[in-house]
PDB file of C-alpha atoms in Angstrom:
ATOM      1  CA  UNK A   1      37.465  94.558 144.110  1.00 95.00           C
ATOM      2  CA  UNK A   2      38.550  96.149 148.249  1.00 95.00           C
ATOM      3  CA  UNK A   3      35.062  97.892 147.319  1.00 92.00           C
ATOM      4  CA  UNK A   4      33.591  95.130 145.621  1.00 90.00           C
ATOM      5  CA  UNK A   5      33.534  93.202 148.855  1.00 92.00           C
ATOM      6  CA  UNK A   6      33.063  95.923 151.316  1.00 95.00           C
ATOM      7  CA  UNK A   7      29.433  96.579 149.000  1.00 93.00           C
ATOM      8  CA  UNK A   8      28.910  93.334 149.539  1.00 90.00           C
ATOM      9  CA  UNK A   9      28.895  92.780 153.236  1.00 93.00           C
ATOM     10  CA  UNK A  10      27.334  96.746 153.198  1.00 93.00           C
ATOM     11  CA  UNK A  11      24.006  94.736 150.727  1.00 89.00           C
ATOM     12  CA  UNK A  12      23.811  91.473 152.987  1.00 92.00           C
ATOM     13  CA  UNK A  13      23.732  93.927 156.144  1.00 93.00           C
ATOM     14  CA  UNK A  14      21.803  97.049 155.030  1.00 92.00           C
ATOM     15  CA  UNK A  15      19.961  96.346 152.062  1.00 91.00           C
ATOM     16  CA  UNK A  16      19.412  92.571 151.206  1.00 92.00           C
ATOM     17  CA  UNK A  17      16.269  92.651 154.649  1.00 93.00           C
ATOM     18  CA  UNK A  18      13.814  94.396 152.349  1.00 92.00           C
ATOM     19  CA  UNK A  19      14.428  92.735 149.155  1.00 91.00           C
ATOM     20  CA  UNK A  20      14.443  88.901 150.412  1.00 94.00           C
ATOM     21  CA  UNK A  21      10.493  88.740 149.588  1.00 94.00           C
ATOM     22  CA  UNK A  22      10.948  90.415 146.416  1.00 93.00           C
ATOM     23  CA  UNK A  23      13.904  87.594 145.289  1.00 93.00           C
ATOM     24  CA  UNK A  24      11.607  84.900 147.290  1.00 95.00           C
ATOM     25  CA  UNK A  25      10.202  85.579 144.486  1.00 95.00           C
ATOM     26  CA  UNK A  26      12.640  85.546 141.826  1.00 94.00           C
ATOM     27  CA  UNK A  27      13.131  82.520 142.702  1.00 96.00           C
ATOM     28  CA  UNK A  28      10.420  81.404 141.145  1.00 95.00           C
ATOM     29  CA  UNK A  29      10.938  83.344 137.663  1.00 95.00           C
ATOM     30  CA  UNK A  30      11.222  86.528 135.520  1.00 96.00           C
ATOM     31  CA  UNK A  31       8.830  88.157 134.825  1.00 96.00           C
ATOM     32  CA  UNK A  32      10.839  92.098 133.235  1.00 97.00           C
ATOM     33  CA  UNK A  33       8.514  94.144 130.607  1.00 95.00           C
ATOM     34  CA  UNK A  34      11.741  95.152 128.671  1.00 97.00           C
ATOM     35  CA  UNK A  35      14.987  94.726 127.031  1.00 98.00           C
ATOM     36  CA  UNK A  36      17.960  97.289 127.811  1.00 98.00           C
ATOM     37  CA  UNK A  37      20.639  97.131 125.697  1.00 98.00           C
ATOM     38  CA  UNK A  38      22.626 100.219 126.865  1.00 98.00           C
ATOM     39  CA  UNK A  39      26.548 100.099 126.136  1.00 98.00           C
ATOM     40  CA  UNK A  40      29.198  98.267 128.684  1.00 98.00           C
ATOM     41  CA  UNK A  41      31.386 102.204 130.122  1.00 97.00           C
ATOM     42  CA  UNK A  42      30.731 101.678 133.694  1.00 97.00           C
ATOM     43  CA  UNK A  43      28.996 105.523 134.289  1.00 97.00           C
ATOM     44  CA  UNK A  44      26.103 103.470 132.136  1.00 97.00           C
ATOM     45  CA  UNK A  45      24.205 101.693 134.884  1.00 96.00           C
ATOM     46  CA  UNK A  46      19.921 101.250 133.715  1.00 96.00           C
ATOM     47  CA  UNK A  47      18.944 100.494 136.776  1.00 95.00           C
ATOM     48  CA  UNK A  48      19.676 103.512 138.761  1.00 95.00           C
ATOM     49  CA  UNK A  49      18.751 105.971 135.566  1.00 95.00           C
ATOM     50  CA  UNK A  50      15.350 103.818 135.801  1.00 96.00           C
ATOM     51  CA  UNK A  51      14.894 103.674 139.403  1.00 95.00           C
ATOM     52  CA  UNK A  52      14.055 100.198 138.767  1.00 96.00           C
ATOM     53  CA  UNK A  53      14.344  96.529 141.077  1.00 94.00           C
ATOM     54  CA  UNK A  54      15.482  93.651 140.347  1.00 96.00           C
ATOM     55  CA  UNK A  55      12.847  91.678 138.018  1.00 96.00           C
ATOM     56  CA  UNK A  56      11.868  94.641 135.829  1.00 96.00           C
ATOM     57  CA  UNK A  57      14.676  94.888 132.660  1.00 98.00           C
ATOM     58  CA  UNK A  58      16.340  92.323 130.832  1.00 98.00           C
ATOM     59  CA  UNK A  59      19.801  93.669 130.324  1.00 97.00           C
ATOM     60  CA  UNK A  60      21.897  93.301 127.941  1.00 97.00           C
ATOM     61  CA  UNK A  61      24.690  95.258 127.796  1.00 97.00           C
ATOM     62  CA  UNK A  62      28.568  95.663 124.744  1.00 97.00           C
ATOM     63  CA  UNK A  63      30.665  97.973 123.586  1.00 97.00           C
ATOM     64  CA  UNK A  64      29.270 100.033 121.895  1.00 97.00           C
ATOM     65  CA  UNK A  65      25.784  99.256 122.666  1.00 98.00           C
ATOM     66  CA  UNK A  66      25.740  96.915 118.898  1.00 97.00           C
ATOM     67  CA  UNK A  67      23.528  94.831 117.561  1.00 96.00           C
ATOM     68  CA  UNK A  68      24.678  92.934 114.542  1.00 94.00           C
ATOM     69  CA  UNK A  69      22.528  92.669 112.390  1.00 93.00           C
ATOM     70  CA  UNK A  70      20.507  89.382 110.734  1.00 91.00           C
ATOM     71  CA  UNK A  71      21.044  87.422 107.762  1.00 78.00           C
ATOM     72  CA  UNK A  72      17.887  86.749 106.259  1.00 78.00           C
ATOM     73  CA  UNK A  73      16.999  83.507 107.641  1.00 67.00           C
ATOM     74  CA  UNK A  74      17.855  85.220 110.988  1.00 63.00           C
ATOM     75  CA  UNK A  75      20.921  84.140 111.672  1.00 69.00           C
ATOM     76  CA  UNK A  76      23.095  87.225 113.228  1.00 62.00           C
ATOM     77  CA  UNK A  77      26.109  88.730 111.008  1.00 63.00           C
ATOM     78  CA  UNK A  78      28.651  87.683 113.654  1.00 64.00           C
ATOM     79  CA  UNK A  79      28.670  86.303 118.516  1.00 71.00           C
ATOM     80  CA  UNK A  80      25.252  84.931 118.776  1.00 84.00           C
ATOM     81  CA  UNK A  81      25.174  86.239 122.536  1.00 89.00           C
ATOM     82  CA  UNK A  82      23.017  89.354 121.297  1.00 94.00           C
ATOM     83  CA  UNK A  83      20.989  87.213 119.040  1.00 94.00           C
ATOM     84  CA  UNK A  84      20.297  84.669 121.345  1.00 94.00           C
ATOM     85  CA  UNK A  85      19.462  87.410 124.195  1.00 96.00           C
ATOM     86  CA  UNK A  86      16.824  88.996 122.145  1.00 96.00           C
ATOM     87  CA  UNK A  87      15.499  86.179 121.002  1.00 95.00           C
ATOM     88  CA  UNK A  88      15.013  85.186 124.479  1.00 97.00           C
ATOM     89  CA  UNK A  89      13.693  88.102 125.838  1.00 97.00           C
ATOM     90  CA  UNK A  90      11.469  88.150 122.903  1.00 97.00           C
ATOM     91  CA  UNK A  91       9.925  84.487 122.219  1.00 96.00           C
ATOM     92  CA  UNK A  92       9.861  82.821 126.590  1.00 97.00           C
ATOM     93  CA  UNK A  93       9.673  86.464 128.936  1.00 97.00           C
ATOM     94  CA  UNK A  94       6.388  89.085 128.864  1.00 96.00           C
ATOM     95  CA  UNK A  95       8.745  91.918 126.954  1.00 97.00           C
ATOM     96  CA  UNK A  96       7.132  94.133 125.121  1.00 96.00           C
ATOM     97  CA  UNK A  97       9.328  97.312 124.719  1.00 97.00           C
ATOM     98  CA  UNK A  98      12.825  97.054 123.469  1.00 98.00           C
ATOM     99  CA  UNK A  99      14.745 100.872 124.623  1.00 98.00           C
ATOM    100  CA  UNK A 100      19.065 101.343 122.935  1.00 98.00           C
ATOM    101  CA  UNK A 101      20.156 103.403 125.502  1.00 98.00           C
ATOM    102  CA  UNK A 102      23.834 105.283 123.988  1.00 98.00           C
ATOM    103  CA  UNK A 103      25.003 107.802 125.446  1.00 98.00           C
ATOM    104  CA  UNK A 104      27.589 110.844 125.759  1.00 98.00           C
ATOM    105  CA  UNK A 105      31.787 110.205 125.776  1.00 98.00           C
ATOM    106  CA  UNK A 106      31.221 106.433 124.179  1.00 98.00           C
ATOM    107  CA  UNK A 107      34.624 105.632 124.030  1.00 97.00           C
ATOM    108  CA  UNK A 108      33.389 103.003 120.765  1.00 97.00           C
ATOM    109  CA  UNK A 109      32.169 105.797 118.490  1.00 98.00           C
ATOM    110  CA  UNK A 110      35.265 108.043 119.849  1.00 97.00           C
ATOM    111  CA  UNK A 111      37.816 104.594 117.999  1.00 97.00           C
ATOM    112  CA  UNK A 112      34.903 104.167 115.237  1.00 97.00           C
ATOM    113  CA  UNK A 113      35.262 107.716 114.614  1.00 96.00           C
ATOM    114  CA  UNK A 114      38.745 107.304 114.016  1.00 94.00           C
ATOM    115  CA  UNK A 115      38.090 105.435 111.919  1.00 92.00           C
ATOM    116  CA  UNK A 116      37.639 101.960 114.102  1.00 90.00           C
ATOM    117  CA  UNK A 117      41.761 100.794 114.485  1.00 90.00           C
ATOM    118  CA  UNK A 118      43.024  99.582 117.602  1.00 92.00           C
ATOM    119  CA  UNK A 119      45.604  98.881 117.928  1.00 92.00           C
ATOM    120  CA  UNK A 120      46.535  94.818 119.396  1.00 94.00           C
ATOM    121  CA  UNK A 121      42.814  94.444 120.052  1.00 95.00           C
ATOM    122  CA  UNK A 122      41.626  92.599 116.545  1.00 94.00           C
ATOM    123  CA  UNK A 123      38.092  91.309 117.937  1.00 94.00           C
ATOM    124  CA  UNK A 124      37.771  94.451 119.793  1.00 95.00           C
ATOM    125  CA  UNK A 125      37.963  96.288 115.586  1.00 95.00           C
ATOM    126  CA  UNK A 126      35.522  93.215 114.332  1.00 93.00           C
ATOM    127  CA  UNK A 127      33.212  94.500 116.920  1.00 95.00           C
ATOM    128  CA  UNK A 128      33.804  97.974 115.967  1.00 96.00           C
ATOM    129  CA  UNK A 129      32.342  97.348 112.049  1.00 94.00           C
ATOM    130  CA  UNK A 130      28.997  96.800 113.271  1.00 94.00           C
ATOM    131  CA  UNK A 131      28.815 101.504 114.016  1.00 95.00           C
ATOM    132  CA  UNK A 132      29.992 101.337 110.288  1.00 94.00           C
ATOM    133  CA  UNK A 133      26.254 102.374 109.059  1.00 95.00           C
ATOM    134  CA  UNK A 134      26.013 104.734 112.065  1.00 96.00           C
ATOM    135  CA  UNK A 135      29.207 106.502 110.319  1.00 96.00           C
ATOM    136  CA  UNK A 136      28.659 106.098 107.145  1.00 95.00           C
ATOM    137  CA  UNK A 137      25.421 108.013 108.325  1.00 94.00           C
ATOM    138  CA  UNK A 138      27.222 110.913 110.090  1.00 95.00           C
ATOM    139  CA  UNK A 139      30.016 111.472 107.617  1.00 93.00           C
ATOM    140  CA  UNK A 140      26.653 111.741 104.555  1.00 91.00           C
ATOM    141  CA  UNK A 141      25.052 114.532 106.521  1.00 81.00           C
ATOM    142  CA  UNK A 142      22.027 114.515 105.613  1.00 84.00           C
ATOM    143  CA  UNK A 143      19.861 113.751 108.957  1.00 89.00           C
ATOM    144  CA  UNK A 144      20.351 116.693 111.493  1.00 91.00           C
ATOM    145  CA  UNK A 145      20.089 113.685 114.207  1.00 95.00           C
ATOM    146  CA  UNK A 146      22.127 115.257 117.787  1.00 94.00           C
ATOM    147  CA  UNK A 147      23.540 117.767 115.757  1.00 93.00           C
ATOM    148  CA  UNK A 148      25.255 121.073 117.262  1.00 94.00           C
ATOM    149  CA  UNK A 149      27.136 118.604 118.701  1.00 97.00           C
ATOM    150  CA  UNK A 150      30.573 116.750 119.442  1.00 97.00           C
ATOM    151  CA  UNK A 151      31.199 114.300 116.729  1.00 96.00           C
ATOM    152  CA  UNK A 152      31.960 111.506 118.710  1.00 97.00           C
ATOM    153  CA  UNK A 153      28.520 112.272 121.022  1.00 98.00           C
ATOM    154  CA  UNK A 154      25.816 112.800 117.010  1.00 97.00           C
ATOM    155  CA  UNK A 155      27.718 109.931 116.238  1.00 97.00           C
ATOM    156  CA  UNK A 156      26.412 107.943 119.502  1.00 98.00           C
ATOM    157  CA  UNK A 157      23.011 109.107 118.612  1.00 98.00           C
ATOM    158  CA  UNK A 158      22.909 108.295 115.353  1.00 98.00           C
ATOM    159  CA  UNK A 159      24.091 104.605 116.414  1.00 98.00           C
ATOM    160  CA  UNK A 160      21.778 104.050 118.424  1.00 98.00           C
ATOM    161  CA  UNK A 161      18.871 104.952 115.946  1.00 98.00           C
ATOM    162  CA  UNK A 162      21.012 102.155 113.561  1.00 97.00           C
ATOM    163  CA  UNK A 163      21.269  99.485 116.024  1.00 97.00           C
ATOM    164  CA  UNK A 164      16.858 100.571 116.326  1.00 98.00           C
ATOM    165  CA  UNK A 165      16.865  98.985 111.971  1.00 97.00           C
ATOM    166  CA  UNK A 166      19.497  96.164 112.962  1.00 96.00           C
ATOM    167  CA  UNK A 167      16.559  95.010 115.533  1.00 97.00           C
ATOM    168  CA  UNK A 168      14.602  94.454 112.722  1.00 97.00           C
ATOM    169  CA  UNK A 169      16.247  92.879 110.503  1.00 95.00           C
ATOM    170  CA  UNK A 170      15.463  89.989 112.994  1.00 95.00           C
ATOM    171  CA  UNK A 171      11.940  87.700 112.529  1.00 95.00           C
ATOM    172  CA  UNK A 172      10.992  87.705 115.444  1.00 96.00           C
ATOM    173  CA  UNK A 173      10.878  91.442 116.069  1.00 97.00           C
ATOM    174  CA  UNK A 174       9.863  91.655 112.537  1.00 96.00           C
ATOM    175  CA  UNK A 175       6.469  89.584 113.839  1.00 96.00           C
ATOM    176  CA  UNK A 176       5.761  91.552 116.717  1.00 96.00           C
ATOM    177  CA  UNK A 177       6.467  94.816 115.378  1.00 97.00           C
ATOM    178  CA  UNK A 178       3.606  93.291 112.657  1.00 96.00           C
ATOM    179  CA  UNK A 179       1.639  91.543 115.435  1.00 95.00           C
ATOM    180  CA  UNK A 180       1.859  95.042 117.308  1.00 95.00           C
ATOM    181  CA  UNK A 181       3.501  92.953 120.557  1.00 96.00           C
ATOM    182  CA  UNK A 182       6.418  95.216 120.408  1.00 97.00           C
ATOM    183  CA  UNK A 183       7.632  98.599 120.885  1.00 96.00           C
ATOM    184  CA  UNK A 184      10.766 100.322 120.132  1.00 97.00           C
ATOM    185  CA  UNK A 185      12.370 102.991 121.742  1.00 97.00           C
ATOM    186  CA  UNK A 186      15.795 105.383 121.326  1.00 98.00           C
ATOM    187  CA  UNK A 187      17.530 106.535 124.337  1.00 98.00           C
ATOM    188  CA  UNK A 188      20.499 109.076 124.651  1.00 98.00           C
ATOM    189  CA  UNK A 189      22.458 109.580 128.285  1.00 98.00           C
ATOM    190  CA  UNK A 190      24.342 113.176 129.022  1.00 98.00           C
ATOM    191  CA  UNK A 191      26.753 112.245 131.286  1.00 98.00           C
ATOM    192  CA  UNK A 192      27.802 115.123 132.506  1.00 97.00           C
ATOM    193  CA  UNK A 193      24.108 116.592 132.793  1.00 97.00           C
ATOM    194  CA  UNK A 194      23.235 112.746 134.715  1.00 97.00           C
ATOM    195  CA  UNK A 195      19.867 113.568 131.567  1.00 97.00           C
ATOM    196  CA  UNK A 196      18.306 110.505 129.324  1.00 98.00           C
ATOM    197  CA  UNK A 197      16.969 111.779 126.183  1.00 98.00           C
ATOM    198  CA  UNK A 198      15.120 110.177 123.389  1.00 98.00           C
ATOM    199  CA  UNK A 199      13.889 110.159 119.846  1.00 98.00           C
ATOM    200  CA  UNK A 200      11.322 111.986 118.645  1.00 96.00           C
ATOM    201  CA  UNK A 201      10.231 110.095 115.202  1.00 94.00           C
ATOM    202  CA  UNK A 202       7.776 113.126 114.986  1.00 93.00           C
ATOM    203  CA  UNK A 203      10.466 115.801 115.712  1.00 94.00           C
ATOM    204  CA  UNK A 204      13.372 113.777 114.132  1.00 94.00           C
ATOM    205  CA  UNK A 205      15.719 114.242 116.979  1.00 95.00           C
ATOM    206  CA  UNK A 206      15.864 113.476 120.494  1.00 98.00           C
ATOM    207  CA  UNK A 207      14.546 115.490 123.722  1.00 97.00           C
ATOM    208  CA  UNK A 208      15.216 115.345 127.388  1.00 96.00           C
ATOM    209  CA  UNK A 209      13.057 113.378 129.297  1.00 97.00           C
ATOM    210  CA  UNK A 210      11.793 116.275 132.006  1.00 95.00           C
ATOM    211  CA  UNK A 211       8.420 116.055 133.803  1.00 95.00           C
ATOM    212  CA  UNK A 212       6.845 117.138 130.292  1.00 95.00           C
ATOM    213  CA  UNK A 213       8.491 114.771 128.178  1.00 95.00           C
ATOM    214  CA  UNK A 214       7.566 111.850 130.733  1.00 95.00           C
ATOM    215  CA  UNK A 215       4.505 112.741 130.570  1.00 94.00           C
ATOM    216  CA  UNK A 216       3.962 112.157 126.991  1.00 94.00           C
ATOM    217  CA  UNK A 217       5.078 109.272 126.723  1.00 93.00           C
ATOM    218  CA  UNK A 218       3.702 107.661 129.914  1.00 93.00           C
ATOM    219  CA  UNK A 219       0.214 108.592 128.355  1.00 92.00           C
ATOM    220  CA  UNK A 220       1.049 106.867 125.064  1.00 89.00           C
ATOM    221  CA  UNK A 221       1.768 104.549 127.130  1.00 88.00           C
ATOM    222  CA  UNK A 222      -1.557 104.189 128.404  1.00 73.00           C
ATOM    223  CA  UNK A 223      -2.915 103.665 124.848  1.00 59.00           C
ATOM    224  CA  UNK A 224      -2.138  99.923 124.720  1.00 59.00           C
ATOM    225  CA  UNK A 225      -3.250  97.925 121.208  1.00 48.00           C
ATOM    226  CA  UNK A 226      -5.314  94.914 122.270  1.00 42.00           C
ATOM    227  CA  UNK A 227      -2.861  92.438 120.946  1.00 49.00           C
ATOM    228  CA  UNK A 228      -0.015  94.524 123.471  1.00 44.00           C
ATOM    229  CA  UNK A 229      -2.147  93.285 126.570  1.00 40.00           C
ATOM    230  CA  UNK A 230      -3.025  90.184 125.365  1.00 37.00           C
ATOM    231  CA  UNK A 231       1.014  88.854 125.869  1.00 36.00           C
ATOM    232  CA  UNK A 232       0.925  90.203 129.826  1.00 31.00           C
TER     233      UNK A 232
END
């Protein structure tokens, strides 16, 4: 707590002056263009990774960057927090992209790999059950995603792809995808290397977002369909 208070005072003394205009503008409303779903892990800091300012990202963070799938009627199969964030951000904010970002050395993935039983934490056990389909994909061994990585890290990458599929169970996501006004992205953060990887569907694997890959992604994003530009 001492670190937080000292950090707050430092922000007020040294950083806030350059952000006063930004916060004055944000007080009137927000207009982020990306929904960023990541793990609650303290080592994963979305705004630091992508050098964004306040107001740029609408973030959802939970243990294991999980997205409970929706039932046929659109209601979530578990806690409504993630579902509410999805509906609010995609229905009322100018969101064009959704990123699901997993990471290496994830405690949630290690727990799922060990069977999902966590003594003394019944709520955590129930929550981790949303990673069961990812574990099934790992055990079936019918994919090369994450090949060569430790099992927990490979599961983490497969889990990112599974959560993207869970997102598609929400009517608002399906409708926006069908209309061409939304893009989904799978990312994975290697903590030790401080390197973010993006899933390439054409390659069937995650690749580091280096200068070359970054330029390729930026080029693809310049070819936005008219429907996508219209929601800005």
